[in-house]
Coordinates of N, CA and C in Angstrom, one line a residue:
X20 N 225.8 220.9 132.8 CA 224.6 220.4 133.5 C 223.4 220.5 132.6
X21 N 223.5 221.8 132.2 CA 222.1 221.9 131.1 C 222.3 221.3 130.2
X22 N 223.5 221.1 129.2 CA 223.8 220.2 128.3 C 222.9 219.0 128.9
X23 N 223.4 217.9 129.9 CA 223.3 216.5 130.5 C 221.6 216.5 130.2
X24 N 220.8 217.9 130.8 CA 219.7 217.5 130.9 C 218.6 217.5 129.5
X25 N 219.5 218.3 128.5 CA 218.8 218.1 127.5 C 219.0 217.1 126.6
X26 N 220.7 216.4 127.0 CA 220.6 214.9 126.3 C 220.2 214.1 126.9
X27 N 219.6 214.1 128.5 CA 218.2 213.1 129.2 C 217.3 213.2 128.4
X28 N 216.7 214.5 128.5 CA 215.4 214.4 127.7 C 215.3 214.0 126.5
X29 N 216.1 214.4 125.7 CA 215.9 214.1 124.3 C 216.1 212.4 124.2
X30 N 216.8 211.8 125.2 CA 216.9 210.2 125.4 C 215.5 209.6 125.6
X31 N 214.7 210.3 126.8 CA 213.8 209.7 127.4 C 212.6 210.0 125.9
X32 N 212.9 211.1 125.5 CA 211.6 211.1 124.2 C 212.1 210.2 123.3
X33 N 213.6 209.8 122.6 CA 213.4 208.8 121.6 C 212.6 207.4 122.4
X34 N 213.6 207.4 123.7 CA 212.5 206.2 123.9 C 211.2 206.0 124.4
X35 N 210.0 207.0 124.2 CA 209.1 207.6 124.6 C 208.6 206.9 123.2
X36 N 209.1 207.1 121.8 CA 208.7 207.1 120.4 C 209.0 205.9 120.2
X37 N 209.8 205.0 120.6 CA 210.2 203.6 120.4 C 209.0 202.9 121.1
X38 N 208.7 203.3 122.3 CA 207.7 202.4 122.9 C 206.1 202.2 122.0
X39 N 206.1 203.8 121.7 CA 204.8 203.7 120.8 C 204.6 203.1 119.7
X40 N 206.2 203.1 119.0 CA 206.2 202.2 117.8 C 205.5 201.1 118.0
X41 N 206.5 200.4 119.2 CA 206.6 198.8 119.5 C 204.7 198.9 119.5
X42 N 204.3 199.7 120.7 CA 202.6 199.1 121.0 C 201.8 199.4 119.8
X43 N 202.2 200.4 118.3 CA 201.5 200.3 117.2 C 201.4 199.1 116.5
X44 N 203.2 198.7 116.1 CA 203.1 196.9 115.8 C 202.3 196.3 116.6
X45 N 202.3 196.0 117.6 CA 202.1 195.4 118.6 C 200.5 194.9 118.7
X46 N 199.8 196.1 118.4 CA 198.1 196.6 118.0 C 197.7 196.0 116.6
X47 N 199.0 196.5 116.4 CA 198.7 195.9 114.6 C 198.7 194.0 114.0
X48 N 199.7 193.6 115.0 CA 200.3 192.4 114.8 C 198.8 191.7 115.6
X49 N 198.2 192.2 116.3 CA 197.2 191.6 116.9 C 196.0 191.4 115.7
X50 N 195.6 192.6 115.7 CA 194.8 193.3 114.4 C 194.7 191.6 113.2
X51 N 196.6 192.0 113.1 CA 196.5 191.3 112.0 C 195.7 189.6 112.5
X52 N 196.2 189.3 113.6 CA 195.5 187.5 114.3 C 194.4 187.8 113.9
X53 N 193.8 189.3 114.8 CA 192.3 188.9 114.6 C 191.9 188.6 113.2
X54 N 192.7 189.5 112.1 CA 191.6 189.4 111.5 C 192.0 187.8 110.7
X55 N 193.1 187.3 110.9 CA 193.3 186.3 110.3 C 192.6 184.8 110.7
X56 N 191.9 185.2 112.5 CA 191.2 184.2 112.6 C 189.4 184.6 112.3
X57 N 189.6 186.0 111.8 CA 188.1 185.9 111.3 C 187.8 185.2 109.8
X58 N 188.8 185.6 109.2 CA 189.4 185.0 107.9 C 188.7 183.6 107.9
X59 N 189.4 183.0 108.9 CA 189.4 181.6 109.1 C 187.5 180.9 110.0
X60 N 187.1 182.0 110.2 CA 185.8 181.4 110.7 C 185.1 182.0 109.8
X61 N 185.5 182.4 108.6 CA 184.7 183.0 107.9 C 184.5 182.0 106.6
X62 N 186.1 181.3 106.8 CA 186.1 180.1 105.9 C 185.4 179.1 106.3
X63 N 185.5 178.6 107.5 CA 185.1 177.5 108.1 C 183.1 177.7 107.8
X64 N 182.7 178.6 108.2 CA 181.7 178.7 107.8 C 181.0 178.8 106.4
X65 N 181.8 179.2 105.7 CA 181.6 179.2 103.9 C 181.5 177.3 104.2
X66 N 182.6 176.9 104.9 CA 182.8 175.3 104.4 C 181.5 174.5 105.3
X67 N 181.0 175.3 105.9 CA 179.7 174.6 106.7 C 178.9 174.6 106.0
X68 N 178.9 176.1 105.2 CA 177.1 176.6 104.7 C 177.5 175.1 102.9
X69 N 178.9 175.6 102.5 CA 178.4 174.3 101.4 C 178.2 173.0 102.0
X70 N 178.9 172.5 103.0 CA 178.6 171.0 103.4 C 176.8 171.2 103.6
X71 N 176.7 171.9 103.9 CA 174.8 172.6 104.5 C 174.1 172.3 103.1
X72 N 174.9 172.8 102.0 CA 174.4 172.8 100.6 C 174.3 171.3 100.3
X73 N 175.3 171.0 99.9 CA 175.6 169.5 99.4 C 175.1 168.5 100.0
X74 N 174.6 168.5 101.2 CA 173.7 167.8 102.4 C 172.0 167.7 101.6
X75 N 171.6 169.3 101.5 CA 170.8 169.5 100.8 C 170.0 169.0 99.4
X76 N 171.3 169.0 98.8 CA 170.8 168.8 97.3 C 171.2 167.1 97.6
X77 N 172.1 165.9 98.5 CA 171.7 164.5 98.5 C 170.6 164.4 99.0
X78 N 169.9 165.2 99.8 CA 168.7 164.7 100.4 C 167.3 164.9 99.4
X79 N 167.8 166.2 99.0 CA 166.6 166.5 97.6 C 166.5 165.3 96.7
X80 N 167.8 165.1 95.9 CA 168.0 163.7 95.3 C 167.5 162.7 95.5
X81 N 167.6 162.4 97.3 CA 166.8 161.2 97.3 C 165.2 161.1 97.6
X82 N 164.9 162.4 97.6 CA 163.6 162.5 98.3 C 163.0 162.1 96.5
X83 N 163.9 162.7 95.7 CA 163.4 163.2 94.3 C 163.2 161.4 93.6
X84 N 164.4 160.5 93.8 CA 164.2 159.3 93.9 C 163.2 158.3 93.9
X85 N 163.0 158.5 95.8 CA 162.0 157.9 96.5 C 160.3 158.5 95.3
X86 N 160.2 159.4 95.2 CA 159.1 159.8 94.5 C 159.2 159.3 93.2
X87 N 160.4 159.3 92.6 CA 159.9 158.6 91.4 C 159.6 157.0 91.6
X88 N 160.1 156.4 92.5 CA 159.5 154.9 92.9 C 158.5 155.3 93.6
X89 N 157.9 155.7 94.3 CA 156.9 156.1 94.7 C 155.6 156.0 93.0
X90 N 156.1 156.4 92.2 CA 155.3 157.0 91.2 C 155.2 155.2 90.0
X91 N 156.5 154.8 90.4 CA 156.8 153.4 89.7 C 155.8 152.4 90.0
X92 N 155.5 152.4 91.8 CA 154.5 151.8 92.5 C 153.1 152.0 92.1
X93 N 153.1 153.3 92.0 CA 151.4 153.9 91.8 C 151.2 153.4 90.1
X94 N 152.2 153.4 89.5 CA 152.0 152.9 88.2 C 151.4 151.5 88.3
X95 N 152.6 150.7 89.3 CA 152.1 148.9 89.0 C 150.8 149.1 89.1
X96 N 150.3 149.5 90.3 CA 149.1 149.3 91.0 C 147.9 149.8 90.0
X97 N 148.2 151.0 89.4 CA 147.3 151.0 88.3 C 146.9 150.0 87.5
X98 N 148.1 149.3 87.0 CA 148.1 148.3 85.9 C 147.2 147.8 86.3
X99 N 148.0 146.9 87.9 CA 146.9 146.0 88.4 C 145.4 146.2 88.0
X100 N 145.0 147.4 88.7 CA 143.4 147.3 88.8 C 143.0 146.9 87.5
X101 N 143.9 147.8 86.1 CA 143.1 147.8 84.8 C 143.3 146.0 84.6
X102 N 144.0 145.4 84.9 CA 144.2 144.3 84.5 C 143.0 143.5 85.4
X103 N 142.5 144.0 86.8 CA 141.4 143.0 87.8 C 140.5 143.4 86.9
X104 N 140.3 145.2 86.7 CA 138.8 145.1 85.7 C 138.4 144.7 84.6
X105 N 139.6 144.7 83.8 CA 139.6 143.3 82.4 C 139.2 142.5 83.0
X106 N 139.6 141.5 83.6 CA 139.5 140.1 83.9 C 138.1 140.2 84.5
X107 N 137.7 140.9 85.5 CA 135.8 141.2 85.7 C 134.8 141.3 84.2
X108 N 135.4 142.4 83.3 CA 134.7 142.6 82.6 C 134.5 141.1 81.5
X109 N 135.6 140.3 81.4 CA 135.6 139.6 80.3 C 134.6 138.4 81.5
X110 N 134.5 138.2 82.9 CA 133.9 137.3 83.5 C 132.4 137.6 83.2
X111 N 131.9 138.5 83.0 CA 130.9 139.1 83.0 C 130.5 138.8 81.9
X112 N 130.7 139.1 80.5 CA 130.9 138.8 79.2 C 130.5 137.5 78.9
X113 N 131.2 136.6 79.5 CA 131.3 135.5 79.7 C 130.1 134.6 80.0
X114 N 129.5 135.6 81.5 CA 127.9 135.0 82.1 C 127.3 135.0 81.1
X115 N 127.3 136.5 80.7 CA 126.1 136.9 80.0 C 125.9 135.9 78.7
X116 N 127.0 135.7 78.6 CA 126.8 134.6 76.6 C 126.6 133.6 77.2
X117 N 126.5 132.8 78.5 CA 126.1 131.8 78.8 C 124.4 131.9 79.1
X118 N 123.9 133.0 79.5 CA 122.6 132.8 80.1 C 122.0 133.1 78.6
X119 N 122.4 133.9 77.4 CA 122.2 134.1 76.3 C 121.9 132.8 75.6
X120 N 123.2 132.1 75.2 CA 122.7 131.0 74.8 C 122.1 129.7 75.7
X121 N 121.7 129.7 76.6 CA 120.6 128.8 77.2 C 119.4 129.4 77.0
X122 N 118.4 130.5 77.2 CA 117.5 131.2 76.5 C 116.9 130.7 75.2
X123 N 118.2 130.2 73.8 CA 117.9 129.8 72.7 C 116.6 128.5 72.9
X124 N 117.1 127.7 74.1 CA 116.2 126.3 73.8 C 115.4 125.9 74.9
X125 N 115.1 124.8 75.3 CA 114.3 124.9 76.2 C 115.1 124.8 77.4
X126 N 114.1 125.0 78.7 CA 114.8 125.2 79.4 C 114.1 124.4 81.0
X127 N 115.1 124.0 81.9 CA 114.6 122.7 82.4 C 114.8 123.1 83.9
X128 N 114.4 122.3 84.6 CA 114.7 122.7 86.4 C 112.8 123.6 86.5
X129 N 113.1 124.2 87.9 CA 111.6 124.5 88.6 C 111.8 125.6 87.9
X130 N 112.2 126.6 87.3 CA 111.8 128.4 87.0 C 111.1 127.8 85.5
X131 N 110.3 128.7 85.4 CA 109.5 129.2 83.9 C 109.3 130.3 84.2
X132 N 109.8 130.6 82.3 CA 110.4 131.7 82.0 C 108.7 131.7 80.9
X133 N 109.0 133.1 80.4 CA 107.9 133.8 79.2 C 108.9 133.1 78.2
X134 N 107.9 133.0 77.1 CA 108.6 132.7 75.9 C 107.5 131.8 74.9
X135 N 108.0 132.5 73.7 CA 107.0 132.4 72.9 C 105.6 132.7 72.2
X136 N 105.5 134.5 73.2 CA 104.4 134.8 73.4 C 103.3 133.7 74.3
X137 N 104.0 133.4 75.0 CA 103.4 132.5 76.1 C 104.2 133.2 78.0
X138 N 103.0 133.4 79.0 CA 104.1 133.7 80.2 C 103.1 132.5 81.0
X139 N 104.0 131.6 82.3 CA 103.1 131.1 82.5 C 102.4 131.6 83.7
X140 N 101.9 132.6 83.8 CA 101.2 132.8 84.9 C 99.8 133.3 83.9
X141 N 99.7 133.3 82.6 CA 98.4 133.1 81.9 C 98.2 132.6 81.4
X142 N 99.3 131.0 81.0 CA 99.0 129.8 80.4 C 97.6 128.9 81.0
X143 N 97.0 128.4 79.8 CA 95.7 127.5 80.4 C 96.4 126.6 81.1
X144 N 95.8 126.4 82.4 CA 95.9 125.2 83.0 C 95.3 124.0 83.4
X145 N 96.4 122.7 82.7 CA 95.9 121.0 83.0 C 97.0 120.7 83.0
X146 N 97.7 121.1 84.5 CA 97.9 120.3 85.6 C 97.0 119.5 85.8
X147 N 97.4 118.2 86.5 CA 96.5 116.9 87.2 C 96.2 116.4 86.3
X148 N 96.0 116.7 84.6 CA 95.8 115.5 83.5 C 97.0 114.8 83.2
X149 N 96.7 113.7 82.7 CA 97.4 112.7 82.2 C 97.9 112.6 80.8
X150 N 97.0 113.8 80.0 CA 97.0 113.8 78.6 C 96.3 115.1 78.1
X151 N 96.6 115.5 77.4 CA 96.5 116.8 76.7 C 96.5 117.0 75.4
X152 N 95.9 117.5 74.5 CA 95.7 117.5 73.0 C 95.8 118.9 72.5
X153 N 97.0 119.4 71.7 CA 96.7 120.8 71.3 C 96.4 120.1 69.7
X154 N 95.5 121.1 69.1 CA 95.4 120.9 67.6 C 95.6 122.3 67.1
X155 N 95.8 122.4 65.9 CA 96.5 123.3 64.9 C 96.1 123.3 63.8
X156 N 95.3 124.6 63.5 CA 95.1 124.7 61.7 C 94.8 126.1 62.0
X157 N 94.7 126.5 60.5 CA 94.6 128.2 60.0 C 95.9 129.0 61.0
X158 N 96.8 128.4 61.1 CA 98.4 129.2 61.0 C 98.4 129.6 63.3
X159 N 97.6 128.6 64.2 CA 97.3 128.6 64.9 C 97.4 127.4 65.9
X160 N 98.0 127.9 67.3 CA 97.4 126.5 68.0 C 96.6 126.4 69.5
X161 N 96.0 125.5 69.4 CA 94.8 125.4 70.5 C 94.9 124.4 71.4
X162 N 95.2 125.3 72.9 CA 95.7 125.7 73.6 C 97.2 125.9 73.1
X163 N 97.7 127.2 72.7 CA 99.1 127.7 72.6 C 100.1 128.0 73.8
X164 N 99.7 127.9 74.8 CA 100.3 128.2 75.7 C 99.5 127.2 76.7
X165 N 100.1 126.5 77.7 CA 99.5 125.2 78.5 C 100.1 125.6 79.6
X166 N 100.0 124.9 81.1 CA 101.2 124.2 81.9 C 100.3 122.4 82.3
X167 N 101.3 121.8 82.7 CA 100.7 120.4 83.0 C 101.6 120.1 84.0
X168 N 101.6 119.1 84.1 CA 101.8 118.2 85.5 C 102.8 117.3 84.9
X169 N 104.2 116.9 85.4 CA 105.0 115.9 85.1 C 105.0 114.7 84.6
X170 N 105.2 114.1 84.0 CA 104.6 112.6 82.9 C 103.1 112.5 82.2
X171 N 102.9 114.2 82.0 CA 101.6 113.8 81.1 C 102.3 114.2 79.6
X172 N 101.3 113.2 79.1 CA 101.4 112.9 77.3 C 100.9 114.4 76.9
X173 N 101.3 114.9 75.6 CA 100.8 116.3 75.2 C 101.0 115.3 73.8
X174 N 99.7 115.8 72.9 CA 99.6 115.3 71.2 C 99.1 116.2 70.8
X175 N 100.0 116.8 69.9 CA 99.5 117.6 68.4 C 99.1 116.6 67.4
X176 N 98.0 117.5 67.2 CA 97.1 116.7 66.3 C 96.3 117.8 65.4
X177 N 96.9 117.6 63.8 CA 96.6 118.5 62.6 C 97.6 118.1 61.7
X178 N 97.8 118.5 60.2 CA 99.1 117.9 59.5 C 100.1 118.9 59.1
X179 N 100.9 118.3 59.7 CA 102.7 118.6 60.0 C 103.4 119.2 58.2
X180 N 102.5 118.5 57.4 CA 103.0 118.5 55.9 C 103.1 120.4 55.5
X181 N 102.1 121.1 56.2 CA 102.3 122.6 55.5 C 102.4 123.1 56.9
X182 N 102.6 122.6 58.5 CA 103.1 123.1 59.6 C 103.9 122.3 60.2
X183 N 105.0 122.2 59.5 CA 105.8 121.3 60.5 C 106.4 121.8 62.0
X184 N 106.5 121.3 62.8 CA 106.7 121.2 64.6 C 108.0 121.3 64.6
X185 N 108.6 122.1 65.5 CA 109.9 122.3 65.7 C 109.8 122.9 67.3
X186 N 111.1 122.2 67.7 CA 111.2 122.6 69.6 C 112.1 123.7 69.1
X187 N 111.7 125.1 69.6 CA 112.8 125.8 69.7 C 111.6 127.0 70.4
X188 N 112.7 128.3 70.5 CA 112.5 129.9 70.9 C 112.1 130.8 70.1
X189 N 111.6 131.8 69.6 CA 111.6 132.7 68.5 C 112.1 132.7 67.5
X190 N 111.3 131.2 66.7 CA 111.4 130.9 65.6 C 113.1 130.4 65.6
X191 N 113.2 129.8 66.5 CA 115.3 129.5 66.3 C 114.6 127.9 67.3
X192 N 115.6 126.9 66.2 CA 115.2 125.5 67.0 C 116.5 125.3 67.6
X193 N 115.9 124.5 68.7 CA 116.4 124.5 69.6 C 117.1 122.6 69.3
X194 N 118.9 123.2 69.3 CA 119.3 121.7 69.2 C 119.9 121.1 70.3
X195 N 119.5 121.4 71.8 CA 120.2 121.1 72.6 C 119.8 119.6 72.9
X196 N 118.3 119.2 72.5 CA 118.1 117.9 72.4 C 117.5 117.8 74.3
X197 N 116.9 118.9 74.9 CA 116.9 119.0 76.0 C 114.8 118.9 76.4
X198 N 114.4 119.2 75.1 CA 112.6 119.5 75.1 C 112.1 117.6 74.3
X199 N 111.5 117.8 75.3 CA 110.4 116.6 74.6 C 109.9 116.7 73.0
X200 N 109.8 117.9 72.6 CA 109.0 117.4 70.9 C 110.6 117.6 70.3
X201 N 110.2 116.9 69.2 CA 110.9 116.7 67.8 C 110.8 117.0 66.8
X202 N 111.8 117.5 65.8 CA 110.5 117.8 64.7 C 110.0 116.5 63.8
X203 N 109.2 117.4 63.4 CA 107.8 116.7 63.1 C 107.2 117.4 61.5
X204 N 107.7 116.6 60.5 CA 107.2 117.6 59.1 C 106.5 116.4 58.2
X205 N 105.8 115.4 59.5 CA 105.3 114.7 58.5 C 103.7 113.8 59.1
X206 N 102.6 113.5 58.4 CA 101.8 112.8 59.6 C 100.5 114.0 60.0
X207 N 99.7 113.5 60.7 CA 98.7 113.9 60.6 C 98.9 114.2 62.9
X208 N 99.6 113.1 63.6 CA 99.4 113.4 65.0 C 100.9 113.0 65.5
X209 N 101.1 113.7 66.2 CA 102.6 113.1 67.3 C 102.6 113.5 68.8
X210 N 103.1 112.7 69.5 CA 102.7 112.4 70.9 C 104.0 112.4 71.5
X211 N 104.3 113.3 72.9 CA 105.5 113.8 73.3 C 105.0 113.5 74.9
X212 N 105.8 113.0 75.8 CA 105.9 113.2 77.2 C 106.8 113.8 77.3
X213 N 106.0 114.4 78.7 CA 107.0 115.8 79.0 C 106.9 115.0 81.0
X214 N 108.4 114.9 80.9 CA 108.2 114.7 82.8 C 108.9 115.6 83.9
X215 N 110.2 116.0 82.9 CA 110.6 117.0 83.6 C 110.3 118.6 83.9
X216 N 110.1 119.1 85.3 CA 109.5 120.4 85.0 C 110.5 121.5 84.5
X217 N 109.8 122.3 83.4 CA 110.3 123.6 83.1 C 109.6 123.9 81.8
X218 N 110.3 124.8 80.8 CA 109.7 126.1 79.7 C 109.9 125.1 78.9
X219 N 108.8 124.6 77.5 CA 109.4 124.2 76.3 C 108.6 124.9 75.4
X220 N 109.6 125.6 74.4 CA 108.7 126.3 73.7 C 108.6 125.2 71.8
X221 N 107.4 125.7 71.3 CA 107.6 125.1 70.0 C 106.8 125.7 69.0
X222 N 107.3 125.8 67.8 CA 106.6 126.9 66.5 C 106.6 126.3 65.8
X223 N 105.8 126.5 64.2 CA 105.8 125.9 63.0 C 106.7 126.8 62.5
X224 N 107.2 125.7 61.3 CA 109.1 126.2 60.8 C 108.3 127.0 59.7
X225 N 107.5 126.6 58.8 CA 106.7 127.2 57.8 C 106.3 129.0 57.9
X226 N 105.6 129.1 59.6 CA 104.8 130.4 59.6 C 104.7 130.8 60.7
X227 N 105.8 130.4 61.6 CA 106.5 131.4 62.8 C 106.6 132.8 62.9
X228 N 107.0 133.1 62.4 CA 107.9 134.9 61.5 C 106.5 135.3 61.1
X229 N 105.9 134.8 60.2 CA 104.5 135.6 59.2 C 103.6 135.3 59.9
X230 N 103.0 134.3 60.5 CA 101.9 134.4 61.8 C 102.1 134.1 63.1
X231 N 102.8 134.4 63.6 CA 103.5 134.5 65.2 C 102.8 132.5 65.5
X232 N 103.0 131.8 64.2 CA 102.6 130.2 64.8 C 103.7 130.0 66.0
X233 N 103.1 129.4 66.9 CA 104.2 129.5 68.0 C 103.7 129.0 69.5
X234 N 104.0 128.0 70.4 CA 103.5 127.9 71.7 C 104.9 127.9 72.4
X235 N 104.1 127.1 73.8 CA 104.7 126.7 74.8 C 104.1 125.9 75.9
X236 N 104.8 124.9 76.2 CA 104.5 124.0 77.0 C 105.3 124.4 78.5
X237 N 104.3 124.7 80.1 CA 105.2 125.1 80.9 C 104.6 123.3 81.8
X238 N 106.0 122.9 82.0 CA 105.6 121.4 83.1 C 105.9 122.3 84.4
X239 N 104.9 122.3 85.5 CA 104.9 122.8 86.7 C 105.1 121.5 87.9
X240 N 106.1 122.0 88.5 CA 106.7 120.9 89.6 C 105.6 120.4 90.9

């Protein structure tokens, strides 16, 4: 009987030791899932954080893109302007040599201009005459500076032979063919109507430069 009870117990303890086995596997075999599904969320998220990456660096890319067209645009647009300010600057250029060379000769319509050491707001005035007489000697002319009235006759009178008459501006004749005098390098008198209003300037070709010889005729409208 004592025999029986000590090969119970010793039964009930191997399988006391069997059970604990099994629940050590058993702990373990779990162990192992867990850690094999940590494994796996640990991959999955390595595979998020690169897609996270690679997401990153196409959108950098394109941001980096857009900026260089971005910078393509700000280029044209530069051009542009330099090209609108050329095209201003040469229109400008342009006026300016036009109002330049009209200056050279005489000049027609209602404005009078200075010229010739003549301005006309202290030119002698004969307005309302019909006829006017400048004469000229000793490198000089009398009245040098006039204004008159539309279809009056103006006659220089002195000899043309050592002052000859020329329509022009500071000593530069004027060939626009736009002033009533002509030259004149010969003769003792010459006679010019003037009917249009404006500036006509005129000098001796001789002694313009060396004695400021030189007038102006302003026709007032």
């Amino acid at each position: 009987m004592r025999k029986a009870a000590l090969v119970f117990g010793m039964a009930m303890a191997l399988a006391a030791c069997s059970g604990s086995s099994a629940g050590t596997s058993s702990s373990g075999g779990s162990s192992g899932s867990s850690g094999s599904s940590s494994s796996s969320a640990t991959a999955s998220s390595s595979a998020s954080s690169s897609s996270g990456s690679s997401s990153s660096s196409s959108s950098s890319a394109s941001s980096a893109t857009s900026g260089s067209s971005g910078g393509s645009s700000g280029g044209t647009g530069t051009s542009s302007t330099s090209s609108s300010s050329s095209s201003s600057s040469s229109s400008s250029s342009s006026s300016s040599s036009s109002s330049s060379s009209g200056s050279t000769g005489a000049t027609g319509g209602s404005g009078l201009v200075a010229m010739n050491r003549c301005d006309p707001s202290t030119a002698t005035d004969k307005t309302g005459l019909s006829s006017v007489t400048v004469t000229f000697a000793n490198f000089s002319y009398s009245p040098a500076c006039m204004k008159v009235s539309p279809g009056t006759q103006v006659t220089f009178s002195g000899s043309f032979v050592p002052h000859p008459l020329m329509p022009g501006v500071d000593c530069q004749a004027d060939a626009s063919g736009d002033s009533p005098v002509s030259s004149t390098a010969s003769g003792t008198s010459a006679q010019f109507r003037f009917d249009d209003p404006g500036s006509y300037g005129y000098f001796c070709a001789n002694h313009c430069g060396t004695f400021d010889m030189e007038g102006a005729v302003y026709v007032v409208p």
